[in-house]
Amino acid sequence: MTENTQQQNPAPTTDLPTQYAPAEVEGKLYERWVERGYFEADAKSDKPAYTIVIPPPNVTGSLHLGHAFEHTLIDALTRRKRMQGYETLWQPGMDHAGIATQNVVERELAKEGKSRHDLGREAFVERVWEWKAESGGQIAGQMRRLGEGLAWSRDRFTMDEGLSRAVQTVFKKMFDDGLIYRAERIINWCPRCLTAISDIEVDYQDDDGELVSMKYGEGDGSIVVATTRAETMLGDTAVAVHPDDERYAHLIGKQIRLPLTDRTIPVVADTHVDPEFGTGAVKVTPAHDPNDFAIGQRHSLESIEVLDERGVITVHGPFEGLDRFEARSAIVAALRAEGRIVAEKRPYVHSVGHCSRCKTTLEPRLSMQWWVKVETLAKAAGDAVRDGRVDIHPADMSQRYFDWVDNLNDWCISRQLWWGHRIPVWHGPDGELVCVGPDEEPPTGEGWTQDTDVLDTWFSSGLWPFSTLGWPEQTPDLEKFYPNSVLVTGYDLMFFWVARMMMFGLYAMDGQAPFRTIAFHGMVRDEFGKKMSKSFGNTVNPLDWMDTYGSDALRFTLARGANPGVDVPIGEDWVQASRNFTNKIWNATRFALMNGATIEGELPPVEQLSATDRWILSRLNKTVAEVDAYYEDYQFAKLSEALYHFAWDEVFDWFVELSKTTFFAGGEQAKVSGRVLGEVLDVTLRVLHPVVPFVTDALWTTLTGGESLVVADWPKDSGFRDEAAEREIELVQQVVTEVRRFRKEQGLKDGQKVPAAFTLTGTALAPHEAAIRQLLRLQPAGEDFHATASLPVAGATVALDLSGTIDVEAERKRLTKDLGAAEKEKADANKKLGNEAFLAKAPDNVVDKIRARLAKAEADIERISNQIAGLPQA
């Protein structure tokens, strides 16, 4: 009784292996999907479009749990939309990953005893392309293992010809609009990668350092400053104090001698200085600190660079040629020898920036770089969310987004690398700058050279939602599939990637945002909630789990933990439990096929259906509606939980079991229930498919004879409800559950048969007596039946004869001992609760625990007393 427009097919075969073996199913099935073109998208289709881009993994990468998690969610969304009749495009591709890829190839060269400079720029770049062709992109094959429904024929790379054209086009447009400029500023510099990196690519961590207080000047004209980077004092060009700090009023405007040098530097007054912090005086090194650079600009101070690109001291003197850390110790020793050290604190734990790629300690460094002026772009990115053009999910992530885009600094986009999109600007002999578009010829002649820097990787990936569709050409793909329907990504990429795409999309696409919804998810953590890290030794290779438990098991585990914007703990036990679920789906469907489940013919009319049939069809429609609602709200954990409990508990554990007596009896009712069971399995496999695609497709094609679930119709809620049947089966479940509990308490084995008599006070349970007996292993009451236990439940009474089934005296002894323990617990709790002095002093939570113990003891006494009363008399 669900809306199901799938064409009915010939009777299926029931030739299924007795056990599900994922390795024998998944690979062949995926190749069949790809060969038949199920994942491809047609811009000429009249179907509504549904577009998602993959967050492009690095070409250097391999599949990790974070990828598997995110890709499972995207795949589930696109599979469902495809089944709903959308022209679905999941856009694949990879990022050229400038720094990471260059580092990989440089390490390969180092094994040969060479550097990139030995090859030269052109030959080195060619070497990187060779590496990509041979070794890059192994992750694509691993993504296929996971079952990802990507449109592989559209695979893109951020440095392919089309995307390079898009990069050059947007750079030229922004340059001409005054949004890209060149300026000398303090940037984050990596002495290992030898390039600038943006603020959001800095990893801050607490390091053990040293805080050194040192005296500048002499006598009454001296002043004490403190620093964690003593080596930079060689580049100091001032000492700054607050203009209202009376301690230093007599020094403002005076010159003091800078130790270890032959220079004097001024004392300047600046409101940036906090007079309450430390000595209230700070050393100013404009070339090596962003705050100092700003002070230097306000006071026209000289900027003296004392560290080169590798972090080596460059100024003349005894420290020249020393590494920054060697120089730090040497300079402190020299200052100590002069009596300049006032105080030293070691270790001094403070936050230090590290390169996110190679973990090297970064250096703030004055450098000429290319920048994007973000003020108008960031405002547009904020407005698009505020006015509702773009919806952020979950909603509480919006404020974090606003906090970022509303306070965004200009973006340093140049990198001192060779691998990447080279900045399309030519420098002339007289300082001219000419930006060249993709269809323009660069200037020629003596003295004209192209800028040596390349663009930040995030510049090209920021164009991803439209560059992959052929922009700047107005292609049919762009018209059909832009804007994207939804972006699914981790909240950690909000600043790296999401904000960039928003700014670029709104700018390049005439104010049309790149996606309608941004759905943020959390990070995958270990089973204890701890961040996964190689240093922690808790990382997991998802391929290992897929090998052991199957791809569906991994997918279901990840989806089941995916609450919007919340981190996801995962452990192997959970993947094993999901494997059990896929096995349950297989075994239950196999049993159903062997016992008459079919989709042949129309579903019988309601009047021919048993209460059990009507109950499961009602629950089926409710589940479809529930799952649909959760999908629309990106509640993957809730929809997975709903599917799990419906499939395992209601379909396999209750409906299939309750129907066994009907199947075994045969006749017309068995045919009716077989058709209902076929319908239920058909729809259940459909709604499970987006999350667990392999096992469901293998079973569904066997059940229905259909082509594939990938292109089958998504079921619709027909609106059929039967609350009366649901209440009736709930009564059956109550009886079965209560008797099972009693049997367990009495120590009866699961398969042990017990004589029983039913007293039904109403008619609701009467039609289900045979099924109840089958489920509970209850035999009819014979002539010698003697009721030793009577269980009132759900308006009925179930009388059991336990004679000969248990050791009555041993059981009575055990229960009597348990009863004594419960009565002692009750007495102890009552004694404490009756003590006014105790109640006056004890904390509320302690009193609450004692009350809870009392309530449990009373419940135990009642339960055990009933068990003893139900035992056969001697």
PDB file of N, CA, C and O in Angstrom, residues 98-111 114-117 124 188-197 308-312 323-325 353-363 365 416-417:
ATOM      1  N   GLY A  98      48.940  22.235  -4.241  1.00  0.00           N
ATOM      2  CA  GLY A  98      50.244  22.812  -4.557  1.00  0.00           C
ATOM      3  C   GLY A  98      51.385  22.418  -3.653  1.00  0.00           C
ATOM      4  O   GLY A  98      52.352  21.768  -4.089  1.00  0.00           O
ATOM      5  N   ILE A  99      51.308  22.790  -2.383  1.00  0.00           N
ATOM      6  CA  ILE A  99      52.428  22.536  -1.474  1.00  0.00           C
ATOM      7  C   ILE A  99      52.624  21.041  -1.263  1.00  0.00           C
ATOM      8  O   ILE A  99      53.743  20.528  -1.339  1.00  0.00           O
ATOM      9  N   ALA A 100      51.528  20.318  -0.999  1.00  0.00           N
ATOM     10  CA  ALA A 100      51.636  18.890  -0.694  1.00  0.00           C
ATOM     11  C   ALA A 100      52.251  18.117  -1.862  1.00  0.00           C
ATOM     12  O   ALA A 100      53.139  17.273  -1.670  1.00  0.00           O
ATOM     13  N   THR A 101      51.795  18.402  -3.072  1.00  0.00           N
ATOM     14  CA  THR A 101      52.292  17.664  -4.234  1.00  0.00           C
ATOM     15  C   THR A 101      53.743  18.026  -4.525  1.00  0.00           C
ATOM     16  O   THR A 101      54.566  17.147  -4.826  1.00  0.00           O
ATOM     17  N   GLN A 102      54.083  19.309  -4.435  1.00  0.00           N
ATOM     18  CA  GLN A 102      55.466  19.708  -4.670  1.00  0.00           C
ATOM     19  C   GLN A 102      56.385  19.030  -3.654  1.00  0.00           C
ATOM     20  O   GLN A 102      57.479  18.563  -4.006  1.00  0.00           O
ATOM     21  N   ASN A 103      55.950  18.944  -2.400  1.00  0.00           N
ATOM     22  CA  ASN A 103      56.758  18.282  -1.376  1.00  0.00           C
ATOM     23  C   ASN A 103      56.996  16.811  -1.713  1.00  0.00           C
ATOM     24  O   ASN A 103      58.099  16.285  -1.526  1.00  0.00           O
ATOM     25  N   VAL A 104      55.945  16.125  -2.192  1.00  0.00           N
ATOM     26  CA  VAL A 104      56.074  14.709  -2.544  1.00  0.00           C
ATOM     27  C   VAL A 104      57.131  14.518  -3.622  1.00  0.00           C
ATOM     28  O   VAL A 104      58.019  13.656  -3.513  1.00  0.00           O
ATOM     29  N   VAL A 105      57.046  15.315  -4.676  1.00  0.00           N
ATOM     30  CA  VAL A 105      57.972  15.146  -5.798  1.00  0.00           C
ATOM     31  C   VAL A 105      59.384  15.574  -5.398  1.00  0.00           C
ATOM     32  O   VAL A 105      60.376  14.954  -5.818  1.00  0.00           O
ATOM     33  N   GLU A 106      59.502  16.606  -4.568  1.00  0.00           N
ATOM     34  CA  GLU A 106      60.831  17.017  -4.103  1.00  0.00           C
ATOM     35  C   GLU A 106      61.482  15.920  -3.264  1.00  0.00           C
ATOM     36  O   GLU A 106      62.700  15.707  -3.334  1.00  0.00           O
ATOM     37  N   ARG A 107      60.684  15.201  -2.479  1.00  0.00           N
ATOM     38  CA  ARG A 107      61.240  14.089  -1.704  1.00  0.00           C
ATOM     39  C   ARG A 107      61.728  12.977  -2.635  1.00  0.00           C
ATOM     40  O   ARG A 107      62.753  12.327  -2.371  1.00  0.00           O
ATOM     41  N   GLU A 108      60.984  12.741  -3.728  1.00  0.00           N
ATOM     42  CA  GLU A 108      61.419  11.747  -4.702  1.00  0.00           C
ATOM     43  C   GLU A 108      62.744  12.159  -5.346  1.00  0.00           C
ATOM     44  O   GLU A 108      63.642  11.338  -5.544  1.00  0.00           O
ATOM     45  N   LEU A 109      62.867  13.444  -5.646  1.00  0.00           N
ATOM     46  CA  LEU A 109      64.112  13.939  -6.237  1.00  0.00           C
ATOM     47  C   LEU A 109      65.269  13.815  -5.259  1.00  0.00           C
ATOM     48  O   LEU A 109      66.407  13.501  -5.644  1.00  0.00           O
ATOM     49  N   ALA A 110      64.986  14.064  -3.973  1.00  0.00           N
ATOM     50  CA  ALA A 110      66.038  13.991  -2.962  1.00  0.00           C
ATOM     51  C   ALA A 110      66.638  12.597  -2.890  1.00  0.00           C
ATOM     52  O   ALA A 110      67.838  12.438  -2.606  1.00  0.00           O
ATOM     53  N   LYS A 111      65.827  11.574  -3.150  1.00  0.00           N
ATOM     54  CA  LYS A 111      66.341  10.204  -3.157  1.00  0.00           C
ATOM     55  C   LYS A 111      67.362  10.009  -4.274  1.00  0.00           C
ATOM     56  O   LYS A 111      68.211   9.114  -4.215  1.00  0.00           O
ATOM     57  N   LYS A 114      68.988  15.040  -5.887  1.00  0.00           N
ATOM     58  CA  LYS A 114      68.728  16.250  -6.658  1.00  0.00           C
ATOM     59  C   LYS A 114      67.706  17.128  -5.954  1.00  0.00           C
ATOM     60  O   LYS A 114      66.981  16.669  -5.065  1.00  0.00           O
ATOM     61  N   SER A 115      67.633  18.377  -6.379  1.00  0.00           N
ATOM     62  CA  SER A 115      66.596  19.302  -5.938  1.00  0.00           C
ATOM     63  C   SER A 115      65.870  19.811  -7.166  1.00  0.00           C
ATOM     64  O   SER A 115      66.320  19.603  -8.299  1.00  0.00           O
ATOM     65  N   ARG A 116      64.778  20.494  -6.942  1.00  0.00           N
ATOM     66  CA  ARG A 116      64.030  21.045  -8.089  1.00  0.00           C
ATOM     67  C   ARG A 116      64.870  22.065  -8.848  1.00  0.00           C
ATOM     68  O   ARG A 116      64.698  22.251 -10.058  1.00  0.00           O
ATOM     69  N   HIS A 117      65.773  22.731  -8.138  1.00  0.00           N
ATOM     70  CA  HIS A 117      66.609  23.742  -8.801  1.00  0.00           C
ATOM     71  C   HIS A 117      67.597  23.105  -9.766  1.00  0.00           C
ATOM     72  O   HIS A 117      68.033  23.736 -10.735  1.00  0.00           O
ATOM     73  N   PHE A 124      60.913  20.582 -13.786  1.00  0.00           N
ATOM     74  CA  PHE A 124      60.335  20.124 -12.526  1.00  0.00           C
ATOM     75  C   PHE A 124      58.821  19.974 -12.653  1.00  0.00           C
ATOM     76  O   PHE A 124      58.245  18.977 -12.208  1.00  0.00           O
ATOM     77  N   ASN A 188      52.625  34.814   6.856  1.00  0.00           N
ATOM     78  CA  ASN A 188      53.107  33.591   7.485  1.00  0.00           C
ATOM     79  C   ASN A 188      54.039  32.899   6.495  1.00  0.00           C
ATOM     80  O   ASN A 188      53.638  32.574   5.373  1.00  0.00           O
ATOM     81  N   TRP A 189      55.272  32.659   6.923  1.00  0.00           N
ATOM     82  CA  TRP A 189      56.263  32.087   6.012  1.00  0.00           C
ATOM     83  C   TRP A 189      56.739  30.745   6.540  1.00  0.00           C
ATOM     84  O   TRP A 189      57.070  30.614   7.718  1.00  0.00           O
ATOM     85  N   CYS A 190      56.778  29.748   5.656  1.00  0.00           N
ATOM     86  CA  CYS A 190      57.289  28.431   6.036  1.00  0.00           C
ATOM     87  C   CYS A 190      58.730  28.286   5.545  1.00  0.00           C
ATOM     88  O   CYS A 190      58.962  28.234   4.324  1.00  0.00           O
ATOM     89  N   PRO A 191      59.703  28.233   6.451  1.00  0.00           N
ATOM     90  CA  PRO A 191      61.104  28.087   6.039  1.00  0.00           C
ATOM     91  C   PRO A 191      61.414  26.732   5.415  1.00  0.00           C
ATOM     92  O   PRO A 191      62.473  26.553   4.823  1.00  0.00           O
ATOM     93  N   ARG A 192      60.494  25.757   5.575  1.00  0.00           N
ATOM     94  CA  ARG A 192      60.694  24.448   4.946  1.00  0.00           C
ATOM     95  C   ARG A 192      60.109  24.419   3.540  1.00  0.00           C
ATOM     96  O   ARG A 192      60.763  24.022   2.575  1.00  0.00           O
ATOM     97  N   CYS A 193      58.861  24.851   3.411  1.00  0.00           N
ATOM     98  CA  CYS A 193      58.209  24.853   2.095  1.00  0.00           C
ATOM     99  C   CYS A 193      58.622  26.048   1.251  1.00  0.00           C
ATOM    100  O   CYS A 193      58.355  26.098   0.049  1.00  0.00           O
ATOM    101  N   LEU A 194      59.249  27.046   1.911  1.00  0.00           N
ATOM    102  CA  LEU A 194      59.746  28.254   1.235  1.00  0.00           C
ATOM    103  C   LEU A 194      58.632  28.987   0.505  1.00  0.00           C
ATOM    104  O   LEU A 194      58.757  29.360  -0.666  1.00  0.00           O
ATOM    105  N   THR A 195      57.525  29.159   1.206  1.00  0.00           N
ATOM    106  CA  THR A 195      56.403  29.888   0.618  1.00  0.00           C
ATOM    107  C   THR A 195      55.571  30.542   1.697  1.00  0.00           C
ATOM    108  O   THR A 195      55.624  30.143   2.866  1.00  0.00           O
ATOM    109  N   ALA A 196      54.823  31.547   1.278  1.00  0.00           N
ATOM    110  CA  ALA A 196      53.813  32.125   2.161  1.00  0.00           C
ATOM    111  C   ALA A 196      52.649  31.160   2.270  1.00  0.00           C
ATOM    112  O   ALA A 196      52.377  30.389   1.343  1.00  0.00           O
ATOM    113  N   ILE A 197      51.970  31.176   3.410  1.00  0.00           N
ATOM    114  CA  ILE A 197      50.718  30.430   3.542  1.00  0.00           C
ATOM    115  C   ILE A 197      49.700  31.356   4.197  1.00  0.00           C
ATOM    116  O   ILE A 197      50.055  32.311   4.893  1.00  0.00           O
ATOM    117  N   ASP A 308      66.525  35.180   6.644  1.00  0.00           N
ATOM    118  CA  ASP A 308      66.232  34.930   5.233  1.00  0.00           C
ATOM    119  C   ASP A 308      65.095  33.927   5.102  1.00  0.00           C
ATOM    120  O   ASP A 308      64.466  33.537   6.090  1.00  0.00           O
ATOM    121  N   GLU A 309      64.843  33.464   3.872  1.00  0.00           N
ATOM    122  CA  GLU A 309      63.682  32.602   3.629  1.00  0.00           C
ATOM    123  C   GLU A 309      63.781  31.246   4.326  1.00  0.00           C
ATOM    124  O   GLU A 309      62.776  30.580   4.535  1.00  0.00           O
ATOM    125  N   ARG A 310      64.999  30.859   4.711  1.00  0.00           N
ATOM    126  CA  ARG A 310      65.177  29.580   5.401  1.00  0.00           C
ATOM    127  C   ARG A 310      65.305  29.736   6.913  1.00  0.00           C
ATOM    128  O   ARG A 310      65.613  28.780   7.625  1.00  0.00           O
ATOM    129  N   GLY A 311      65.096  30.964   7.412  1.00  0.00           N
ATOM    130  CA  GLY A 311      65.185  31.201   8.845  1.00  0.00           C
ATOM    131  C   GLY A 311      66.619  31.332   9.330  1.00  0.00           C
ATOM    132  O   GLY A 311      66.913  31.015  10.489  1.00  0.00           O
ATOM    133  N   VAL A 312      67.511  31.806   8.483  1.00  0.00           N
ATOM    134  CA  VAL A 312      68.930  31.967   8.815  1.00  0.00           C
ATOM    135  C   VAL A 312      69.231  33.456   8.988  1.00  0.00           C
ATOM    136  O   VAL A 312      68.753  34.293   8.213  1.00  0.00           O
ATOM    137  N   ASP A 323      71.238  29.380  12.141  1.00  0.00           N
ATOM    138  CA  ASP A 323      69.797  29.095  12.094  1.00  0.00           C
ATOM    139  C   ASP A 323      69.106  29.882  13.198  1.00  0.00           C
ATOM    140  O   ASP A 323      69.713  30.184  14.242  1.00  0.00           O
ATOM    141  N   ARG A 324      67.826  30.191  12.986  1.00  0.00           N
ATOM    142  CA  ARG A 324      67.094  31.039  13.941  1.00  0.00           C
ATOM    143  C   ARG A 324      67.129  30.495  15.365  1.00  0.00           C
ATOM    144  O   ARG A 324      67.245  31.268  16.332  1.00  0.00           O
ATOM    145  N   PHE A 325      67.035  29.169  15.522  1.00  0.00           N
ATOM    146  CA  PHE A 325      67.020  28.599  16.867  1.00  0.00           C
ATOM    147  C   PHE A 325      68.426  28.578  17.477  1.00  0.00           C
ATOM    148  O   PHE A 325      68.594  28.770  18.679  1.00  0.00           O
ATOM    149  N   GLY A 353      52.613  29.136  15.816  1.00  0.00           N
ATOM    150  CA  GLY A 353      52.069  28.726  14.533  1.00  0.00           C
ATOM    151  C   GLY A 353      52.985  27.754  13.802  1.00  0.00           C
ATOM    152  O   GLY A 353      54.204  27.938  13.760  1.00  0.00           O
ATOM    153  N   HIS A 354      52.374  26.705  13.230  1.00  0.00           N
ATOM    154  CA  HIS A 354      53.129  25.704  12.467  1.00  0.00           C
ATOM    155  C   HIS A 354      52.487  25.537  11.093  1.00  0.00           C
ATOM    156  O   HIS A 354      51.275  25.718  10.926  1.00  0.00           O
ATOM    157  N   CYS A 355      53.291  25.167  10.130  1.00  0.00           N
ATOM    158  CA  CYS A 355      52.795  24.903   8.779  1.00  0.00           C
ATOM    159  C   CYS A 355      51.882  23.684   8.812  1.00  0.00           C
ATOM    160  O   CYS A 355      52.268  22.622   9.313  1.00  0.00           O
ATOM    161  N   SER A 356      50.692  23.835   8.279  1.00  0.00           N
ATOM    162  CA  SER A 356      49.735  22.725   8.312  1.00  0.00           C
ATOM    163  C   SER A 356      50.190  21.566   7.427  1.00  0.00           C
ATOM    164  O   SER A 356      49.709  20.446   7.578  1.00  0.00           O
ATOM    165  N   ARG A 357      51.126  21.830   6.510  1.00  0.00           N
ATOM    166  CA  ARG A 357      51.581  20.777   5.593  1.00  0.00           C
ATOM    167  C   ARG A 357      52.776  20.007   6.157  1.00  0.00           C
ATOM    168  O   ARG A 357      52.784  18.784   6.170  1.00  0.00           O
ATOM    169  N   CYS A 358      53.810  20.739   6.635  1.00  0.00           N
ATOM    170  CA  CYS A 358      55.037  20.052   7.042  1.00  0.00           C
ATOM    171  C   CYS A 358      55.336  20.194   8.523  1.00  0.00           C
ATOM    172  O   CYS A 358      56.324  19.655   9.006  1.00  0.00           O
ATOM    173  N   LYS A 359      54.485  20.948   9.253  1.00  0.00           N
ATOM    174  CA  LYS A 359      54.580  21.105  10.716  1.00  0.00           C
ATOM    175  C   LYS A 359      55.768  21.950  11.168  1.00  0.00           C
ATOM    176  O   LYS A 359      56.060  22.025  12.362  1.00  0.00           O
ATOM    177  N   THR A 360      56.472  22.585  10.235  1.00  0.00           N
ATOM    178  CA  THR A 360      57.583  23.467  10.593  1.00  0.00           C
ATOM    179  C   THR A 360      57.071  24.703  11.313  1.00  0.00           C
ATOM    180  O   THR A 360      56.008  25.238  10.975  1.00  0.00           O
ATOM    181  N   THR A 361      57.853  25.199  12.301  1.00  0.00           N
ATOM    182  CA  THR A 361      57.492  26.447  12.970  1.00  0.00           C
ATOM    183  C   THR A 361      57.580  27.588  11.962  1.00  0.00           C
ATOM    184  O   THR A 361      58.585  27.756  11.268  1.00  0.00           O
ATOM    185  N   LEU A 362      56.511  28.355  11.876  1.00  0.00           N
ATOM    186  CA  LEU A 362      56.430  29.435  10.892  1.00  0.00           C
ATOM    187  C   LEU A 362      57.132  30.696  11.385  1.00  0.00           C
ATOM    188  O   LEU A 362      57.328  30.885  12.588  1.00  0.00           O
ATOM    189  N   GLU A 363      57.458  31.543  10.433  1.00  0.00           N
ATOM    190  CA  GLU A 363      58.037  32.849  10.749  1.00  0.00           C
ATOM    191  C   GLU A 363      57.167  33.949  10.153  1.00  0.00           C
ATOM    192  O   GLU A 363      56.857  33.905   8.961  1.00  0.00           O
ATOM    193  N   ARG A 365      56.966  37.212   8.333  1.00  0.00           N
ATOM    194  CA  ARG A 365      58.028  37.755   7.479  1.00  0.00           C
ATOM    195  C   ARG A 365      57.460  38.831   6.561  1.00  0.00           C
ATOM    196  O   ARG A 365      56.377  38.659   5.987  1.00  0.00           O
ATOM    197  N   GLN A 416      55.113  30.848  -3.199  1.00  0.00           N
ATOM    198  CA  GLN A 416      56.432  30.800  -3.818  1.00  0.00           C
ATOM    199  C   GLN A 416      56.777  29.352  -4.174  1.00  0.00           C
ATOM    200  O   GLN A 416      57.706  28.747  -3.661  1.00  0.00           O
ATOM    201  N   LEU A 417      55.957  28.808  -5.059  1.00  0.00           N
ATOM    202  CA  LEU A 417      56.095  27.423  -5.504  1.00  0.00           C
ATOM    203  C   LEU A 417      56.227  27.388  -7.022  1.00  0.00           C
ATOM    204  O   LEU A 417      56.045  28.403  -7.706  1.00  0.00           O
TER     205      LEU A 417
END
